[in-house]
CSV table of C-alpha atoms in Angstrom, one decimal:
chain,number,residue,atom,x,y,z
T,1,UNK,CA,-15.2,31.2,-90.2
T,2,UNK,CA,-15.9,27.4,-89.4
T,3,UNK,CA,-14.3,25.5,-86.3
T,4,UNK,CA,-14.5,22.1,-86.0
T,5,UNK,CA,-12.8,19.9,-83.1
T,6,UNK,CA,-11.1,16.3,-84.8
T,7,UNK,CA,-9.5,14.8,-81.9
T,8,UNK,CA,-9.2,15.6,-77.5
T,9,UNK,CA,-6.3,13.7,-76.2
T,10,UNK,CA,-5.1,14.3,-72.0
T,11,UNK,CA,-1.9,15.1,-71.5
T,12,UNK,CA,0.1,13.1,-69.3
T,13,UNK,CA,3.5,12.0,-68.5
T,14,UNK,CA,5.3,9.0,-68.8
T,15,UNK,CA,4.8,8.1,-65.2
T,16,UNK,CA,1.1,8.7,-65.5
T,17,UNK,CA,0.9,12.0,-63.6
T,18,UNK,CA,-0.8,14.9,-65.0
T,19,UNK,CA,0.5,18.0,-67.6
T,20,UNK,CA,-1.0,20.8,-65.5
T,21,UNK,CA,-2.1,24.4,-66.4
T,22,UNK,CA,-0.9,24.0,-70.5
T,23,UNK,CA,-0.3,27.7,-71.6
T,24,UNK,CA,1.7,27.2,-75.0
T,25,UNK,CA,2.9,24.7,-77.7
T,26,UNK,CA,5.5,24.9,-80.5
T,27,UNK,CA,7.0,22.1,-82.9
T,28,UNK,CA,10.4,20.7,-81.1
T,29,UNK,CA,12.4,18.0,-82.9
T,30,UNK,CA,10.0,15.2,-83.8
T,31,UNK,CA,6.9,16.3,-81.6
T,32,UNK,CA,5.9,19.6,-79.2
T,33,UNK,CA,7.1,21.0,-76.6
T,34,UNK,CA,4.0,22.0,-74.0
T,35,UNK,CA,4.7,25.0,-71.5
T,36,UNK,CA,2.9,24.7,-68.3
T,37,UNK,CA,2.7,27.8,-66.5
T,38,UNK,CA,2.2,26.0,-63.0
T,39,UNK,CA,6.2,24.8,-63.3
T,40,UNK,CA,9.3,24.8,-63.6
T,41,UNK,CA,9.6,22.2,-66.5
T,42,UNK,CA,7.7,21.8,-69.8
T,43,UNK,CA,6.0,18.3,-71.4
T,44,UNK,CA,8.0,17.3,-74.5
T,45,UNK,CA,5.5,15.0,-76.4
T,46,UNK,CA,7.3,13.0,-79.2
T,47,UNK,CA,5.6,9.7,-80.7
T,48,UNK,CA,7.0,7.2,-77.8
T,49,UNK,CA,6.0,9.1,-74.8
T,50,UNK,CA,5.8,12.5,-72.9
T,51,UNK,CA,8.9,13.4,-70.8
T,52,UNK,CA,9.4,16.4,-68.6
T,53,UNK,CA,12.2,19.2,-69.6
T,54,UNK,CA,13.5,21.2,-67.1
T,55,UNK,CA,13.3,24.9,-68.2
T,56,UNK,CA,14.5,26.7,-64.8
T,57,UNK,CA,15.6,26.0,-61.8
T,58,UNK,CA,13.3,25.1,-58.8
T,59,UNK,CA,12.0,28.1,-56.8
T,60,UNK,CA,12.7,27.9,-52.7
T,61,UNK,CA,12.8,24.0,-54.1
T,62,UNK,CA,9.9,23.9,-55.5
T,63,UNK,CA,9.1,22.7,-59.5
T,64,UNK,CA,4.7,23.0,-59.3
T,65,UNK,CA,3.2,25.9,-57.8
T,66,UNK,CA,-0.5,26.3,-56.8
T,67,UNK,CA,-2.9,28.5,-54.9
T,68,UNK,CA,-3.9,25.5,-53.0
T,69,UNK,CA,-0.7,25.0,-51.8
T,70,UNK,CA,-0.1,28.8,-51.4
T,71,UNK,CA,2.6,29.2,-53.8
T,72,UNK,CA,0.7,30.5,-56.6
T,73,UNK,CA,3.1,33.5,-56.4
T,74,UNK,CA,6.1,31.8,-56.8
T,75,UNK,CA,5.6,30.5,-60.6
T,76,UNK,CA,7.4,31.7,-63.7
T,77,UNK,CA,4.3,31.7,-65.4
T,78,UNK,CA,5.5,30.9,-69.1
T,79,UNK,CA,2.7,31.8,-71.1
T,80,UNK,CA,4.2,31.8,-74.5
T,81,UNK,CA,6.3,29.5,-76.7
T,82,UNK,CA,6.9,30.1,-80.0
T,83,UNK,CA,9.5,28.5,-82.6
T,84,UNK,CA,12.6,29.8,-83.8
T,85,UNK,CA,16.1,29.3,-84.3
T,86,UNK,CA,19.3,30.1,-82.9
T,87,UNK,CA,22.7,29.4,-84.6
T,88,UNK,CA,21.4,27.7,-87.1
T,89,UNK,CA,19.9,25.2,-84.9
T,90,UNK,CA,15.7,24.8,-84.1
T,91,UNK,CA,14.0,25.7,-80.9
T,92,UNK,CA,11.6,26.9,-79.0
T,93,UNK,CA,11.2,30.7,-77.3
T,94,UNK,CA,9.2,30.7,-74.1
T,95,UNK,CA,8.2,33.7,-72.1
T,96,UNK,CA,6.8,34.6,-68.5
T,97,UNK,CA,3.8,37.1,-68.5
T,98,UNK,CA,5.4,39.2,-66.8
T,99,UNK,CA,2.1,39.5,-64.4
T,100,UNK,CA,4.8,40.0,-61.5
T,101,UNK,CA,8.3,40.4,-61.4
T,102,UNK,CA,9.4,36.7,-61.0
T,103,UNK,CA,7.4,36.0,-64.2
T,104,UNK,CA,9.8,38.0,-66.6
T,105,UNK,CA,11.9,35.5,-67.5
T,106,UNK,CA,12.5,33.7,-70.9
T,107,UNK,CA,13.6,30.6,-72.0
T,108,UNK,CA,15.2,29.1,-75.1
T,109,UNK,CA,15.3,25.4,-75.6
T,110,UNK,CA,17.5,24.3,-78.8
T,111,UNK,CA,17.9,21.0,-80.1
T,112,UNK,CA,21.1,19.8,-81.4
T,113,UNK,CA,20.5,16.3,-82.9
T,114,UNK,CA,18.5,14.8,-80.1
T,115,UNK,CA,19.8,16.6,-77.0
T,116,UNK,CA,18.0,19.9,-75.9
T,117,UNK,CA,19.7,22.5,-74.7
T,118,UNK,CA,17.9,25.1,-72.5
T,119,UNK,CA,19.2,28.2,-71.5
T,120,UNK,CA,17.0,31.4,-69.7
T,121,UNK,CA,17.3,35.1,-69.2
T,122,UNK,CA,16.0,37.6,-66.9
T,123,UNK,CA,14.2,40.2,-69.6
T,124,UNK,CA,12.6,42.6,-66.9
T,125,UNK,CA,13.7,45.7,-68.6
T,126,UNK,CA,12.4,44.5,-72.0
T,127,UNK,CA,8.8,43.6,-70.3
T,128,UNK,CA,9.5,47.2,-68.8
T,129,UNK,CA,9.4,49.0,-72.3
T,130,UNK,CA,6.6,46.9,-73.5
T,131,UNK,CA,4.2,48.3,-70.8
T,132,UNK,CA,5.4,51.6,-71.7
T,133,UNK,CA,4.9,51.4,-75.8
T,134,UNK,CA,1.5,49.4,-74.8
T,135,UNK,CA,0.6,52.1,-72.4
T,136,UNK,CA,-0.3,49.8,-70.1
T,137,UNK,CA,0.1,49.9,-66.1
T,138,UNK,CA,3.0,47.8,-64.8
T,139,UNK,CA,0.4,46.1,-62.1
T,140,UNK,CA,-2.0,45.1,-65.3
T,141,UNK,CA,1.0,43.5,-67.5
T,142,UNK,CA,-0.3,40.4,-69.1
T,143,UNK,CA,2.0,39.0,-72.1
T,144,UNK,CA,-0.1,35.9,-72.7
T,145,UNK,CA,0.3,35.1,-76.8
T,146,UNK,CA,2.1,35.3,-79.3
T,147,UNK,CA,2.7,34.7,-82.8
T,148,UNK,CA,5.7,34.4,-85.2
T,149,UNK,CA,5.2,36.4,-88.5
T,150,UNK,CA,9.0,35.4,-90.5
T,151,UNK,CA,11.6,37.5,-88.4
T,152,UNK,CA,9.1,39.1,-86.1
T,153,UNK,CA,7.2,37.9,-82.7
T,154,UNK,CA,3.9,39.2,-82.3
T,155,UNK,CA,3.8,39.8,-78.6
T,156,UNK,CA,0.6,40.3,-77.2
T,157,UNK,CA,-1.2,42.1,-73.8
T,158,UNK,CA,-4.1,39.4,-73.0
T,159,UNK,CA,-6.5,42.6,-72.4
T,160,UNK,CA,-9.3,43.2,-69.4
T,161,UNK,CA,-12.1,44.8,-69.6
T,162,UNK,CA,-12.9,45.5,-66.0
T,163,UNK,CA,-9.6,47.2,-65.6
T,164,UNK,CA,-9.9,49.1,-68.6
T,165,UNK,CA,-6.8,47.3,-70.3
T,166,UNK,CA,-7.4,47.0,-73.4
T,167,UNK,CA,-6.1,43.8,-76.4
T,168,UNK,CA,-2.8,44.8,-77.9
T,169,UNK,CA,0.3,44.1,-79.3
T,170,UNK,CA,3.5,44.4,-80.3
T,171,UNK,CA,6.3,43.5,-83.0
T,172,UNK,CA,9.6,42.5,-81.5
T,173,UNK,CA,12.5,41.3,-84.1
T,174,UNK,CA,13.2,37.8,-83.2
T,175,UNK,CA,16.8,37.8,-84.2
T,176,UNK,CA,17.6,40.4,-81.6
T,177,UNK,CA,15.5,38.8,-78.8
T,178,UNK,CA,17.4,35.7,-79.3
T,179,UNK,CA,20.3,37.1,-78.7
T,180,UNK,CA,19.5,38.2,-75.6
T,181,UNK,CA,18.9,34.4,-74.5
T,182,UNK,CA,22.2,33.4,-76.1
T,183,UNK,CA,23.7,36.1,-73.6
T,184,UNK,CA,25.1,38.3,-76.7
T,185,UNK,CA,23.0,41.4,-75.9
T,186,UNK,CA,20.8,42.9,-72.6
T,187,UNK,CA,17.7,42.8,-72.5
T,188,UNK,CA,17.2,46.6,-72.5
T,189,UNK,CA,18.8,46.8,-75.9
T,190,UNK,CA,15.5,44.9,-77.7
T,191,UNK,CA,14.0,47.6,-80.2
T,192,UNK,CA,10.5,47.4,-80.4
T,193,UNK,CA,8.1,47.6,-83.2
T,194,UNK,CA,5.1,48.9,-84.4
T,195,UNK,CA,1.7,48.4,-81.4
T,196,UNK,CA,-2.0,47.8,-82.1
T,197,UNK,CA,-5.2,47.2,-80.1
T,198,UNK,CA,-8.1,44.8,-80.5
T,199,UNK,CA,-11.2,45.3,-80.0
T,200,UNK,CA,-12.5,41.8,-79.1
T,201,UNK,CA,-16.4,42.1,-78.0
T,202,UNK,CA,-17.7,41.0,-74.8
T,203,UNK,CA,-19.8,38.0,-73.7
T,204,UNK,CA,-22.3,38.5,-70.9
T,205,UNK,CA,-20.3,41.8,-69.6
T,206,UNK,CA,-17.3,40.2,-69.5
T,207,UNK,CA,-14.5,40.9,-72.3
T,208,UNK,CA,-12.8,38.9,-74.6
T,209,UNK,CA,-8.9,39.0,-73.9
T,210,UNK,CA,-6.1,37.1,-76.1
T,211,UNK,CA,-4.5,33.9,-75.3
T,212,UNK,CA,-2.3,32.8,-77.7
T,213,UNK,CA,-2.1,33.2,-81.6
T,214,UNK,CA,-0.9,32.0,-84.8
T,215,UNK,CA,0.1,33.4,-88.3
T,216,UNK,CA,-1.3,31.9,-90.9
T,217,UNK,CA,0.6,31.9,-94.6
T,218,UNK,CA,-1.1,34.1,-96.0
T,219,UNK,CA,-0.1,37.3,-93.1
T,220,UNK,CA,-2.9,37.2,-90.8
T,221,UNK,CA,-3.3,35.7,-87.9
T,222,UNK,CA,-5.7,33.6,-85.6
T,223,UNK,CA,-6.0,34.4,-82.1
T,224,UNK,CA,-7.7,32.2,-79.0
T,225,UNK,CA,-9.7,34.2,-76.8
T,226,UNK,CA,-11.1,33.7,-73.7
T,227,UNK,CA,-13.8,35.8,-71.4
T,228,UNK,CA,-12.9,35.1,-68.0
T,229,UNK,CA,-14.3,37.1,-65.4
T,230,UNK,CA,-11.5,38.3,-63.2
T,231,UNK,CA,-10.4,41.5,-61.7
T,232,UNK,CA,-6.9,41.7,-61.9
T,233,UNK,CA,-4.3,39.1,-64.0
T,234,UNK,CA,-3.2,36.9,-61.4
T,235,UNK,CA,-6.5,35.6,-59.9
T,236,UNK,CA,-8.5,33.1,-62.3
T,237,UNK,CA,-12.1,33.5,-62.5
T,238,UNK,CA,-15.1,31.6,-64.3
T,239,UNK,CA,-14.6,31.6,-68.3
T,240,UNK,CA,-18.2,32.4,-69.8
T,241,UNK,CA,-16.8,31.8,-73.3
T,242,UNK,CA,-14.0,31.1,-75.7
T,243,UNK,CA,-13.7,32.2,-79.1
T,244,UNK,CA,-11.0,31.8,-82.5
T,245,UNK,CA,-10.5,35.3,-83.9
T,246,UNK,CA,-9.5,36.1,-87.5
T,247,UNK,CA,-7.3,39.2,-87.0
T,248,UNK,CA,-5.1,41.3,-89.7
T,249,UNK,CA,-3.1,43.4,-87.9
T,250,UNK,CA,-5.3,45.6,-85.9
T,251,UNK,CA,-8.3,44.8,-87.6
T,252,UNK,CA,-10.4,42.5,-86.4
T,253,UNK,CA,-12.3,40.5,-89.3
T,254,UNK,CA,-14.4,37.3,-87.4
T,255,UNK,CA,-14.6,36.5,-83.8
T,256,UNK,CA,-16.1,32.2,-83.9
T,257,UNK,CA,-17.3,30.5,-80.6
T,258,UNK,CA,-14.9,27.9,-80.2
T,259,UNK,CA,-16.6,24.6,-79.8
T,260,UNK,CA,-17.2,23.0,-76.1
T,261,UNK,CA,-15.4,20.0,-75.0
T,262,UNK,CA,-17.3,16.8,-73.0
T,263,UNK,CA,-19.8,20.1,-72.8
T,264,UNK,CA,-17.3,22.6,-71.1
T,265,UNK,CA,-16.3,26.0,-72.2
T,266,UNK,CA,-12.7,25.7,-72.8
T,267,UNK,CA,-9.8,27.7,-72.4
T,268,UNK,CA,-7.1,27.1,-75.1
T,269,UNK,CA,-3.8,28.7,-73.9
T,270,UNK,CA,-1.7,27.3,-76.6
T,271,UNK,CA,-1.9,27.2,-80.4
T,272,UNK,CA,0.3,25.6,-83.0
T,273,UNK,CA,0.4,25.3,-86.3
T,274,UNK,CA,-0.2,21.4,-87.7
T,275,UNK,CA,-0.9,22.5,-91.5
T,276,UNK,CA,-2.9,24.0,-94.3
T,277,UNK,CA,-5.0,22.2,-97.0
T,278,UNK,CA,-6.7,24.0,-99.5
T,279,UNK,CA,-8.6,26.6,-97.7
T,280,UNK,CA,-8.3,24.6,-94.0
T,281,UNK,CA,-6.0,25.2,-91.6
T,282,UNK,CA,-5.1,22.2,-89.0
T,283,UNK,CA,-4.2,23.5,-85.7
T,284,UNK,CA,-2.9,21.7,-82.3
T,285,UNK,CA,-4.3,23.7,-79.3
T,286,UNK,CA,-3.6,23.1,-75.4
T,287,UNK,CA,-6.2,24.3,-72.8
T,288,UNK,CA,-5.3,25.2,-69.1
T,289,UNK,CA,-8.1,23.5,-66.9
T,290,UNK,CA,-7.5,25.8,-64.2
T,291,UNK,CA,-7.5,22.9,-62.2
T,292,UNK,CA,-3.6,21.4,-61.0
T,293,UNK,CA,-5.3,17.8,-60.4
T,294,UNK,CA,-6.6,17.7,-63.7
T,295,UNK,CA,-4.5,16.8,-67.2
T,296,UNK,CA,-4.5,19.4,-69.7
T,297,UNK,CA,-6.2,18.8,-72.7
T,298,UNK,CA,-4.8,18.6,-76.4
T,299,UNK,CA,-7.3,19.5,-78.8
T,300,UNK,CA,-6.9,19.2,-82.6
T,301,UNK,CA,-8.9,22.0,-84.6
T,302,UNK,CA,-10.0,22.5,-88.2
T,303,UNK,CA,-10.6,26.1,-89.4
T,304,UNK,CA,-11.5,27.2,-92.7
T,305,UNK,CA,-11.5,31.2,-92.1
T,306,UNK,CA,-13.2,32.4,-95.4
């Protein structure tokens, strides 16, 4: 598999301050909506400007979270967004990571014209049964990626290997996860699908763990990984290496160093898809610097996976 980087833009708002901590991207109206898991709003880029959309309401009035500040625990954490529709209508399907219990919320933004509409649910018990079909401890629960394959969302655990949590994921039907957001159905009624694990490899003793992904046309997928050396999945750590995996269900097929940035390991968060030619496949990726003084960068990718 071949990865090649075309263009590094730094996301900022219209008012010049920073798009902090990007975690996920999907297509919204005439340009992407960009999650940030440091806040309560998301960047919606379009081709005149970035403007800020409120997803949730502040948090003991709060709308940016940091452990700087010491409020690191008080962030919804949406790691995921992924498109879809909803009565007809496009939109965008953002999830916590449900790494605590105020980040097991989701969100769906739908756009009506040119006015977004943005309503959110509380989905603890479904973030419940997906640490129970995952098998994975309620204290190690990491929902960090996911992709959308037709009427199915590809859910997945970002794995650690200190902790012995492993790379999986699971198939939830879209169309009954929506509903829940539409306030037609609880969010203990979600039937989940079939589970898998990836085995992802380590760098330097510390394992690769999935951070977003992306179906391709042709049914498999490509997943961002990143090896960041951390304990537990609230506490960041130093990221030895980022990869692009090629994956087909539970097989694995190519794991590809991504490519530095200004000479910096990066870690992408966020992956859309831009288009296919031929045998390439043009991807929009967001990376979370870690850093809340620092914009996030927007990286434009060219893979031709073989």
């Amino acid at each position: 598999m071949r990865v090649g980087i075309t263009a590094v833009r730094r996301l900022r708002f219209d008012d010049g301050t920073p798009v902090t901590a990007a975690s996920g991207i999907a297509p919204l109206g005439d340009g992407w909506l960009v999650a940030q898991d440091d806040a309560t709003h998301a960047a919606w880029q379009r081709p005149d400007g970035v403007a800020r959309l409120r997803l949730l309401p502040p948090v003991e009035g709060l709308d940016r979270f940091s452990e700087a500040a010491g409020t690191k625990h008080l962030k919804p954490d949406l790691e995921v967004a992924c498109p879809v529709e909803a009565d007809g209508l496009p939109g965008v399907l953002l999830l916590g990571s449900g790494s605590a219990a105020r980040r097991t919320r989701g969100v769906l933004v739908t756009l009506d014209g040119d006015r977004p509409d943005v309503r959110a649910a509380d989905l603890a018990p479904l973030y419940g049964a997906v640490a129970e079909r995952l098998g994975v401890p309620v204290a190690q629960l990491n929902l960090e990626g996911a992709s959308r394959a037709g009427d199915v969302l590809r859910w997945y655990q970002r794995g650690n290997l200190a902790a012995g949590v492993a790379n999986a994921g699971v198939e939830v039907p879209l169309e009954a996860l929506v509903a829940v957001l539409l306030g037609r159905a609880g969010a203990g009624t979600v039937p989940l699908g079939a589970a898998h694990v990836l085995e992802l490899g380590e760098v330097a003793g510390v394992g690769l763990a999935v951070t977003d992904a992306i179906a391709l046309p042709d049914g498999r997928e490509l997943l961002a990984a990143a090896a960041e050396d951390t304990p537990n999945p609230v506490d960041d750590g130093p990221v030895v290496a980022t990869a692009l995996v090629l994956a087909d269900g539970g097989r694995v097929l190519d794991v590809t160093p991504l490519p530095e940035v200004d000479g910096q390991v990066v870690k992408v968060e966020g992956l859309a898809l831009r288009g296919t030619d031929g045998a390439a496949v043009h991807l929009v990726a967001v990376v979370d610097a870690d850093d809340p003084e620092l914009p996030s960068p927007q990286v434009d990718l060219t893979v031709t996976p073989g």
